[in-house]
mmCIF file with all atom_site columns, N, CA and C in Angstrom:
data_model
loop_
_atom_site.group_PDB
_atom_site.id
_atom_site.type_symbol
_atom_site.label_atom_id
_atom_site.label_alt_id
_atom_site.label_comp_id
_atom_site.label_asym_id
_atom_site.label_entity_id
_atom_site.label_seq_id
_atom_site.pdbx_PDB_ins_code
_atom_site.Cartn_x
_atom_site.Cartn_y
_atom_site.Cartn_z
_atom_site.occupancy
_atom_site.B_iso_or_equiv
_atom_site.pdbx_formal_charge
_atom_site.auth_seq_id
_atom_site.auth_comp_id
_atom_site.auth_asym_id
_atom_site.auth_atom_id
_atom_site.pdbx_PDB_model_num
ATOM 1   N N  . GLY A 1 1  ? 12.301  13.831 30.140 1.00 0.00 ? 4  GLY A N  1
ATOM 2   C CA . GLY A 1 1  ? 12.107  13.283 28.438 1.00 0.00 ? 4  GLY A CA 1
ATOM 3   C C  . GLY A 1 1  ? 13.001  12.504 27.732 1.00 0.00 ? 4  GLY A C  1
ATOM 4   N N  . SER A 1 2  ? 12.527  11.963 26.405 1.00 0.00 ? 5  SER A N  1
ATOM 5   C CA . SER A 1 2  ? 14.194  11.809 26.223 1.00 0.00 ? 5  SER A CA 1
ATOM 6   C C  . SER A 1 2  ? 15.158  12.827 24.941 1.00 0.00 ? 5  SER A C  1
ATOM 7   N N  . LEU A 1 3  ? 16.121  12.191 24.604 1.00 0.00 ? 6  LEU A N  1
ATOM 8   C CA . LEU A 1 3  ? 16.415  13.229 23.835 1.00 0.00 ? 6  LEU A CA 1
ATOM 9   C C  . LEU A 1 3  ? 16.263  13.113 22.322 1.00 0.00 ? 6  LEU A C  1
ATOM 10  N N  . LEU A 1 4  ? 15.592  11.869 22.336 1.00 0.00 ? 7  LEU A N  1
ATOM 11  C CA . LEU A 1 4  ? 14.534  12.439 20.849 1.00 0.00 ? 7  LEU A CA 1
ATOM 12  C C  . LEU A 1 4  ? 13.926  13.047 20.795 1.00 0.00 ? 7  LEU A C  1
ATOM 13  N N  . ASN A 1 5  ? 12.810  13.559 22.169 1.00 0.00 ? 8  ASN A N  1
ATOM 14  C CA . ASN A 1 5  ? 11.940  14.352 22.238 1.00 0.00 ? 8  ASN A CA 1
ATOM 15  C C  . ASN A 1 5  ? 12.209  15.187 22.054 1.00 0.00 ? 8  ASN A C  1
ATOM 16  N N  . MET A 1 6  ? 13.159  15.920 22.978 1.00 0.00 ? 9  MET A N  1
ATOM 17  C CA . MET A 1 6  ? 14.143  16.827 22.261 1.00 0.00 ? 9  MET A CA 1
ATOM 18  C C  . MET A 1 6  ? 14.121  17.588 21.273 1.00 0.00 ? 9  MET A C  1
ATOM 19  N N  . ILE A 1 7  ? 15.550  16.980 20.758 1.00 0.00 ? 10 ILE A N  1
ATOM 20  C CA . ILE A 1 7  ? 15.685  17.315 19.287 1.00 0.00 ? 10 ILE A CA 1
ATOM 21  C C  . ILE A 1 7  ? 14.526  17.697 18.941 1.00 0.00 ? 10 ILE A C  1
ATOM 22  N N  . PHE A 1 8  ? 13.000  16.695 18.657 1.00 0.00 ? 11 PHE A N  1
ATOM 23  C CA . PHE A 1 8  ? 11.810  16.907 17.629 1.00 0.00 ? 11 PHE A CA 1
ATOM 24  C C  . PHE A 1 8  ? 11.228  18.052 17.999 1.00 0.00 ? 11 PHE A C  1
ATOM 25  N N  . ASN A 1 9  ? 11.614  18.743 19.217 1.00 0.00 ? 12 ASN A N  1
ATOM 26  C CA . ASN A 1 9  ? 10.543  19.385 19.706 1.00 0.00 ? 12 ASN A CA 1
ATOM 27  C C  . ASN A 1 9  ? 11.449  20.556 19.673 1.00 0.00 ? 12 ASN A C  1
ATOM 28  N N  . ILE A 1 10 ? 12.843  20.793 19.253 1.00 0.00 ? 13 ILE A N  1
ATOM 29  C CA . ILE A 1 10 ? 13.279  22.087 18.489 1.00 0.00 ? 13 ILE A CA 1
ATOM 30  C C  . ILE A 1 10 ? 13.013  21.744 17.230 1.00 0.00 ? 13 ILE A C  1
ATOM 31  N N  . ILE A 1 11 ? 12.862  21.382 16.438 1.00 0.00 ? 14 ILE A N  1
ATOM 32  C CA . ILE A 1 11 ? 12.593  20.688 14.579 1.00 0.00 ? 14 ILE A CA 1
ATOM 33  C C  . ILE A 1 11 ? 11.274  21.894 14.810 1.00 0.00 ? 14 ILE A C  1
ATOM 34  N N  . TRP A 1 12 ? 10.648  21.310 15.615 1.00 0.00 ? 15 TRP A N  1
ATOM 35  C CA . TRP A 1 12 ? 9.329   21.337 15.231 1.00 0.00 ? 15 TRP A CA 1
ATOM 36  C C  . TRP A 1 12 ? 9.101   23.348 15.534 1.00 0.00 ? 15 TRP A C  1
ATOM 37  N N  . LEU A 1 13 ? 10.028  23.288 16.810 1.00 0.00 ? 16 LEU A N  1
ATOM 38  C CA . LEU A 1 13 ? 9.445   25.039 17.157 1.00 0.00 ? 16 LEU A CA 1
ATOM 39  C C  . LEU A 1 13 ? 9.960   25.680 15.790 1.00 0.00 ? 16 LEU A C  1
ATOM 40  N N  . LEU A 1 14 ? 11.019  25.316 15.395 1.00 0.00 ? 17 LEU A N  1
ATOM 41  C CA . LEU A 1 14 ? 11.593  26.613 14.370 1.00 0.00 ? 17 LEU A CA 1
ATOM 42  C C  . LEU A 1 14 ? 10.978  26.540 13.298 1.00 0.00 ? 17 LEU A C  1
ATOM 43  N N  . VAL A 1 15 ? 10.062  25.065 13.052 1.00 0.00 ? 18 VAL A N  1
ATOM 44  C CA . VAL A 1 15 ? 9.286   25.121 12.150 1.00 0.00 ? 18 VAL A CA 1
ATOM 45  C C  . VAL A 1 15 ? 7.948   25.601 11.466 1.00 0.00 ? 18 VAL A C  1
ATOM 46  N N  . PHE A 1 16 ? 7.146   24.673 12.471 1.00 0.00 ? 19 PHE A N  1
ATOM 47  C CA . PHE A 1 16 ? 6.103   24.883 12.664 1.00 0.00 ? 19 PHE A CA 1
ATOM 48  C C  . PHE A 1 16 ? 5.547   25.438 14.237 1.00 0.00 ? 19 PHE A C  1
ATOM 49  N N  . GLY A 1 17 ? 5.866   25.198 15.523 1.00 0.00 ? 20 GLY A N  1
ATOM 50  C CA . GLY A 1 17 ? 5.762   25.685 16.449 1.00 0.00 ? 20 GLY A CA 1
ATOM 51  C C  . GLY A 1 17 ? 5.392   27.359 16.686 1.00 0.00 ? 20 GLY A C  1
ATOM 52  N N  . TRP A 1 18 ? 5.886   27.772 16.226 1.00 0.00 ? 21 TRP A N  1
ATOM 53  C CA . TRP A 1 18 ? 6.154   29.218 16.471 1.00 0.00 ? 21 TRP A CA 1
ATOM 54  C C  . TRP A 1 18 ? 4.705   30.153 15.539 1.00 0.00 ? 21 TRP A C  1
ATOM 55  N N  . GLU A 1 19 ? 4.712   28.745 14.418 1.00 0.00 ? 22 GLU A N  1
ATOM 56  C CA . GLU A 1 19 ? 3.562   30.091 13.917 1.00 0.00 ? 22 GLU A CA 1
ATOM 57  C C  . GLU A 1 19 ? 2.586   29.942 14.648 1.00 0.00 ? 22 GLU A C  1
ATOM 58  N N  . ILE A 1 20 ? 2.165   28.623 14.586 1.00 0.00 ? 23 ILE A N  1
ATOM 59  C CA . ILE A 1 20 ? 1.678   27.835 15.571 1.00 0.00 ? 23 ILE A CA 1
ATOM 60  C C  . ILE A 1 20 ? 0.865   28.616 16.972 1.00 0.00 ? 23 ILE A C  1
ATOM 61  N N  . ALA A 1 21 ? 1.743   28.613 17.673 1.00 0.00 ? 24 ALA A N  1
ATOM 62  C CA . ALA A 1 21 ? 1.566   29.856 19.187 1.00 0.00 ? 24 ALA A CA 1
ATOM 63  C C  . ALA A 1 21 ? 1.212   31.119 18.848 1.00 0.00 ? 24 ALA A C  1
ATOM 64  N N  . VAL A 1 22 ? 1.952   31.365 17.933 1.00 0.00 ? 25 VAL A N  1
ATOM 65  C CA . VAL A 1 22 ? 1.180   32.913 17.476 1.00 0.00 ? 25 VAL A CA 1
ATOM 66  C C  . VAL A 1 22 ? 0.240   33.230 16.969 1.00 0.00 ? 25 VAL A C  1
ATOM 67  N N  . ALA A 1 23 ? -0.569  31.916 16.096 1.00 0.00 ? 26 ALA A N  1
ATOM 68  C CA . ALA A 1 23 ? -1.904  32.140 15.996 1.00 0.00 ? 26 ALA A CA 1
ATOM 69  C C  . ALA A 1 23 ? -3.360  31.659 16.905 1.00 0.00 ? 26 ALA A C  1
ATOM 70  N N  . HIS A 1 24 ? -2.494  30.685 18.032 1.00 0.00 ? 27 HIS A N  1
ATOM 71  C CA . HIS A 1 24 ? -3.455  30.637 18.942 1.00 0.00 ? 27 HIS A CA 1
ATOM 72  C C  . HIS A 1 24 ? -3.803  32.041 20.223 1.00 0.00 ? 27 HIS A C  1
ATOM 73  N N  . LEU A 1 25 ? -2.160  33.197 20.177 1.00 0.00 ? 28 LEU A N  1
ATOM 74  C CA . LEU A 1 25 ? -1.490  34.131 21.014 1.00 0.00 ? 28 LEU A CA 1
ATOM 75  C C  . LEU A 1 25 ? -3.205  35.155 20.419 1.00 0.00 ? 28 LEU A C  1
ATOM 76  N N  . VAL A 1 26 ? -3.268  35.199 19.189 1.00 0.00 ? 29 VAL A N  1
ATOM 77  C CA . VAL A 1 26 ? -3.538  36.477 18.540 1.00 0.00 ? 29 VAL A CA 1
ATOM 78  C C  . VAL A 1 26 ? -5.126  35.604 18.366 1.00 0.00 ? 29 VAL A C  1
ATOM 79  N N  . SER A 1 27 ? -5.453  34.779 18.183 1.00 0.00 ? 30 SER A N  1
ATOM 80  C CA . SER A 1 27 ? -7.037  33.636 18.273 1.00 0.00 ? 30 SER A CA 1
ATOM 81  C C  . SER A 1 27 ? -7.255  34.635 20.334 1.00 0.00 ? 30 SER A C  1
ATOM 82  N N  . GLY A 1 28 ? -6.752  34.171 21.213 1.00 0.00 ? 31 GLY A N  1
ATOM 83  C CA . GLY A 1 28 ? -6.989  34.370 21.753 1.00 0.00 ? 31 GLY A CA 1
ATOM 84  C C  . GLY A 1 28 ? -7.169  35.959 22.882 1.00 0.00 ? 31 GLY A C  1
ATOM 85  N N  . LEU A 1 29 ? -6.092  36.734 21.724 1.00 0.00 ? 32 LEU A N  1
ATOM 86  C CA . LEU A 1 29 ? -6.729  38.274 22.397 1.00 0.00 ? 32 LEU A CA 1
ATOM 87  C C  . LEU A 1 29 ? -8.137  38.709 21.595 1.00 0.00 ? 32 LEU A C  1
ATOM 88  N N  . ILE A 1 30 ? -8.184  38.197 20.552 1.00 0.00 ? 33 ILE A N  1
ATOM 89  C CA . ILE A 1 30 ? -9.652  38.551 19.685 1.00 0.00 ? 33 ILE A CA 1
ATOM 90  C C  . ILE A 1 30 ? -10.625 38.112 20.473 1.00 0.00 ? 33 ILE A C  1
ATOM 91  N N  . LEU A 1 31 ? -10.578 37.051 21.049 1.00 0.00 ? 34 LEU A N  1
ATOM 92  C CA . LEU A 1 31 ? -11.838 36.240 22.058 1.00 0.00 ? 34 LEU A CA 1
ATOM 93  C C  . LEU A 1 31 ? -11.928 37.142 23.174 1.00 0.00 ? 34 LEU A C  1
ATOM 94  N N  . ALA A 1 32 ? -10.882 37.476 23.383 1.00 0.00 ? 35 ALA A N  1
ATOM 95  C CA . ALA A 1 32 ? -10.751 37.781 24.880 1.00 0.00 ? 35 ALA A CA 1
ATOM 96  C C  . ALA A 1 32 ? -11.671 38.979 25.087 1.00 0.00 ? 35 ALA A C  1
ATOM 97  N N  . ILE A 1 33 ? -11.457 40.351 24.262 1.00 0.00 ? 36 ILE A N  1
ATOM 98  C CA . ILE A 1 33 ? -12.347 40.969 23.711 1.00 0.00 ? 36 ILE A CA 1
ATOM 99  C C  . ILE A 1 33 ? -13.771 41.182 24.362 1.00 0.00 ? 36 ILE A C  1
ATOM 100 N N  . THR A 1 34 ? -14.500 40.579 24.286 1.00 0.00 ? 37 THR A N  1
ATOM 101 C CA . THR A 1 34 ? -16.134 39.752 24.802 1.00 0.00 ? 37 THR A CA 1
ATOM 102 C C  . THR A 1 34 ? -15.591 39.399 25.546 1.00 0.00 ? 37 THR A C  1
ATOM 103 N N  . ILE A 1 35 ? -17.340 39.382 26.096 1.00 0.00 ? 38 ILE A N  1
ATOM 104 C CA . ILE A 1 35 ? -17.512 38.505 27.217 1.00 0.00 ? 38 ILE A CA 1
ATOM 105 C C  . ILE A 1 35 ? -17.620 36.565 27.072 1.00 0.00 ? 38 ILE A C  1
ATOM 106 N N  . ILE A 1 36 ? -18.030 36.636 26.346 1.00 0.00 ? 39 ILE A N  1
ATOM 107 C CA . ILE A 1 36 ? -18.474 35.412 25.699 1.00 0.00 ? 39 ILE A CA 1
ATOM 108 C C  . ILE A 1 36 ? -17.694 34.858 24.989 1.00 0.00 ? 39 ILE A C  1
ATOM 109 N N  . GLY A 1 37 ? -16.223 35.175 24.549 1.00 0.00 ? 40 GLY A N  1
ATOM 110 C CA . GLY A 1 37 ? -14.928 34.803 24.119 1.00 0.00 ? 40 GLY A CA 1
ATOM 111 C C  . GLY A 1 37 ? -14.345 34.447 25.235 1.00 0.00 ? 40 GLY A C  1
ATOM 112 N N  . LEU A 1 38 ? -14.031 34.452 26.506 1.00 0.00 ? 41 LEU A N  1
ATOM 113 C CA . LEU A 1 38 ? -13.375 34.535 27.637 1.00 0.00 ? 41 LEU A CA 1
ATOM 114 C C  . LEU A 1 38 ? -13.317 33.077 27.950 1.00 0.00 ? 41 LEU A C  1
ATOM 115 N N  . PRO A 1 39 ? -14.059 32.208 27.883 1.00 0.00 ? 42 PRO A N  1
ATOM 116 C CA . PRO A 1 39 ? -13.680 30.791 27.702 1.00 0.00 ? 42 PRO A CA 1
ATOM 117 C C  . PRO A 1 39 ? -12.667 30.025 26.699 1.00 0.00 ? 42 PRO A C  1
ATOM 118 N N  . PHE A 1 40 ? -12.799 30.417 25.119 1.00 0.00 ? 43 PHE A N  1
ATOM 119 C CA . PHE A 1 40 ? -12.346 30.392 24.428 1.00 0.00 ? 43 PHE A CA 1
ATOM 120 C C  . PHE A 1 40 ? -11.941 30.649 24.528 1.00 0.00 ? 43 PHE A C  1
ATOM 121 N N  . ALA A 1 41 ? -10.921 31.850 25.335 1.00 0.00 ? 44 ALA A N  1
ATOM 122 C CA . ALA A 1 41 ? -9.741  32.505 24.544 1.00 0.00 ? 44 ALA A CA 1
ATOM 123 C C  . ALA A 1 41 ? -8.058  31.684 25.591 1.00 0.00 ? 44 ALA A C  1
ATOM 124 N N  . GLN A 1 42 ? -9.187  31.569 27.015 1.00 0.00 ? 45 GLN A N  1
ATOM 125 C CA . GLN A 1 42 ? -8.384  30.720 28.431 1.00 0.00 ? 45 GLN A CA 1
ATOM 126 C C  . GLN A 1 42 ? -7.413  29.540 27.007 1.00 0.00 ? 45 GLN A C  1
ATOM 127 N N  . GLN A 1 43 ? -8.556  28.804 26.265 1.00 0.00 ? 46 GLN A N  1
ATOM 128 C CA . GLN A 1 43 ? -7.976  27.748 25.413 1.00 0.00 ? 46 GLN A CA 1
ATOM 129 C C  . GLN A 1 43 ? -7.388  27.680 25.031 1.00 0.00 ? 46 GLN A C  1
ATOM 130 N N  . HIS A 1 44 ? -7.275  28.854 24.126 1.00 0.00 ? 47 HIS A N  1
ATOM 131 C CA . HIS A 1 44 ? -5.872  29.113 23.244 1.00 0.00 ? 47 HIS A CA 1
ATOM 132 C C  . HIS A 1 44 ? -4.962  29.853 23.805 1.00 0.00 ? 47 HIS A C  1
ATOM 133 N N  . PHE A 1 45 ? -5.170  29.708 24.872 1.00 0.00 ? 48 PHE A N  1
ATOM 134 C CA . PHE A 1 45 ? -3.963  30.315 25.967 1.00 0.00 ? 48 PHE A CA 1
ATOM 135 C C  . PHE A 1 45 ? -3.409  29.433 26.324 1.00 0.00 ? 48 PHE A C  1
ATOM 136 N N  . LYS A 1 46 ? -4.087  27.845 26.626 1.00 0.00 ? 49 LYS A N  1
ATOM 137 C CA . LYS A 1 46 ? -3.439  26.727 27.875 1.00 0.00 ? 49 LYS A CA 1
ATOM 138 C C  . LYS A 1 46 ? -2.768  26.246 26.096 1.00 0.00 ? 49 LYS A C  1
ATOM 139 N N  . LEU A 1 47 ? -2.847  26.027 25.011 1.00 0.00 ? 50 LEU A N  1
ATOM 140 C CA . LEU A 1 47 ? -2.710  24.980 23.928 1.00 0.00 ? 50 LEU A CA 1
ATOM 141 C C  . LEU A 1 47 ? -1.093  26.338 23.413 1.00 0.00 ? 50 LEU A C  1
ATOM 142 N N  . ILE A 1 48 ? -1.043  27.365 23.637 1.00 0.00 ? 51 ILE A N  1
ATOM 143 C CA . ILE A 1 48 ? 0.728   27.618 23.212 1.00 0.00 ? 51 ILE A CA 1
ATOM 144 C C  . ILE A 1 48 ? 1.756   26.845 23.817 1.00 0.00 ? 51 ILE A C  1
ATOM 145 N N  . PRO A 1 49 ? 1.165   26.414 24.726 1.00 0.00 ? 52 PRO A N  1
ATOM 146 C CA . PRO A 1 49 ? 3.319   25.905 25.113 1.00 0.00 ? 52 PRO A CA 1
ATOM 147 C C  . PRO A 1 49 ? 3.046   24.414 24.574 1.00 0.00 ? 52 PRO A C  1
ATOM 148 N N  . LEU A 1 50 ? 1.544   23.435 24.129 1.00 0.00 ? 53 LEU A N  1
ATOM 149 C CA . LEU A 1 50 ? 1.666   22.822 23.339 1.00 0.00 ? 53 LEU A CA 1
ATOM 150 C C  . LEU A 1 50 ? 1.662   22.879 22.969 1.00 0.00 ? 53 LEU A C  1
ATOM 151 N N  . SER A 1 51 ? 1.011   24.400 21.073 1.00 0.00 ? 54 SER A N  1
ATOM 152 C CA . SER A 1 51 ? 2.015   24.063 20.320 1.00 0.00 ? 54 SER A CA 1
ATOM 153 C C  . SER A 1 51 ? 3.541   24.343 20.066 1.00 0.00 ? 54 SER A C  1
ATOM 154 N N  . LEU A 1 52 ? 4.044   24.981 20.888 1.00 0.00 ? 55 LEU A N  1
ATOM 155 C CA . LEU A 1 52 ? 5.612   24.795 20.654 1.00 0.00 ? 55 LEU A CA 1
ATOM 156 C C  . LEU A 1 52 ? 6.315   24.113 21.368 1.00 0.00 ? 55 LEU A C  1
ATOM 157 N N  . PHE A 1 53 ? 6.092   23.139 22.041 1.00 0.00 ? 56 PHE A N  1
ATOM 158 C CA . PHE A 1 53 ? 6.121   21.715 22.641 1.00 0.00 ? 56 PHE A CA 1
ATOM 159 C C  . PHE A 1 53 ? 5.668   20.597 22.564 1.00 0.00 ? 56 PHE A C  1
ATOM 160 N N  . PRO A 1 54 ? 4.902   19.980 21.339 1.00 0.00 ? 57 PRO A N  1
ATOM 161 C CA . PRO A 1 54 ? 3.867   18.967 22.120 1.00 0.00 ? 57 PRO A CA 1
ATOM 162 C C  . PRO A 1 54 ? 4.860   17.235 21.627 1.00 0.00 ? 57 PRO A C  1
ATOM 163 N N  . PHE A 1 55 ? 6.109   17.215 21.048 1.00 0.00 ? 58 PHE A N  1
ATOM 164 C CA . PHE A 1 55 ? 5.761   15.788 21.744 1.00 0.00 ? 58 PHE A CA 1
ATOM 165 C C  . PHE A 1 55 ? 6.459   15.322 23.063 1.00 0.00 ? 58 PHE A C  1
ATOM 166 N N  . GLY A 1 56 ? 5.941   14.420 23.764 1.00 0.00 ? 59 GLY A N  1
ATOM 167 C CA . GLY A 1 56 ? 6.233   14.041 25.249 1.00 0.00 ? 59 GLY A CA 1
ATOM 168 C C  . GLY A 1 56 ? 5.239   14.167 25.917 1.00 0.00 ? 59 GLY A C  1
ATOM 169 N N  . ARG A 1 57 ? 4.280   15.757 25.439 1.00 0.00 ? 60 ARG A N  1
ATOM 170 C CA . ARG A 1 57 ? 3.160   15.967 26.450 1.00 0.00 ? 60 ARG A CA 1
ATOM 171 C C  . ARG A 1 57 ? 2.016   15.245 26.262 1.00 0.00 ? 60 ARG A C  1
ATOM 172 N N  . GLU A 1 58 ? 0.515   14.923 27.091 1.00 0.00 ? 61 GLU A N  1
ATOM 173 C CA . GLU A 1 58 ? -0.116  14.162 26.710 1.00 0.00 ? 61 GLU A CA 1
ATOM 174 C C  . GLU A 1 58 ? -1.735  15.413 27.207 1.00 0.00 ? 61 GLU A C  1
ATOM 175 N N  . LEU A 1 59 ? -2.404  15.168 26.177 1.00 0.00 ? 62 LEU A N  1
ATOM 176 C CA . LEU A 1 59 ? -3.816  15.680 26.438 1.00 0.00 ? 62 LEU A CA 1
ATOM 177 C C  . LEU A 1 59 ? -4.174  15.585 27.438 1.00 0.00 ? 62 LEU A C  1
ATOM 178 N N  . ARG A 1 60 ? -5.397  16.149 28.170 1.00 0.00 ? 63 ARG A N  1
ATOM 179 C CA . ARG A 1 60 ? -5.814  15.986 29.406 1.00 0.00 ? 63 ARG A CA 1
ATOM 180 C C  . ARG A 1 60 ? -7.199  16.546 29.587 1.00 0.00 ? 63 ARG A C  1
#
């Protein structure tokens, strides 16, 4: 990754990223309570690293 991506990731983490990551964590924990919600909980947990450091990443 480039230096610019790293700088943007740090700014993003401090301003928005941590709040979005906490929201994904809480949503995932709530969904994990039921069997039907488990696949959705897994997807929320997978989105936590992306919500923390989105620049230079690619969705698959």
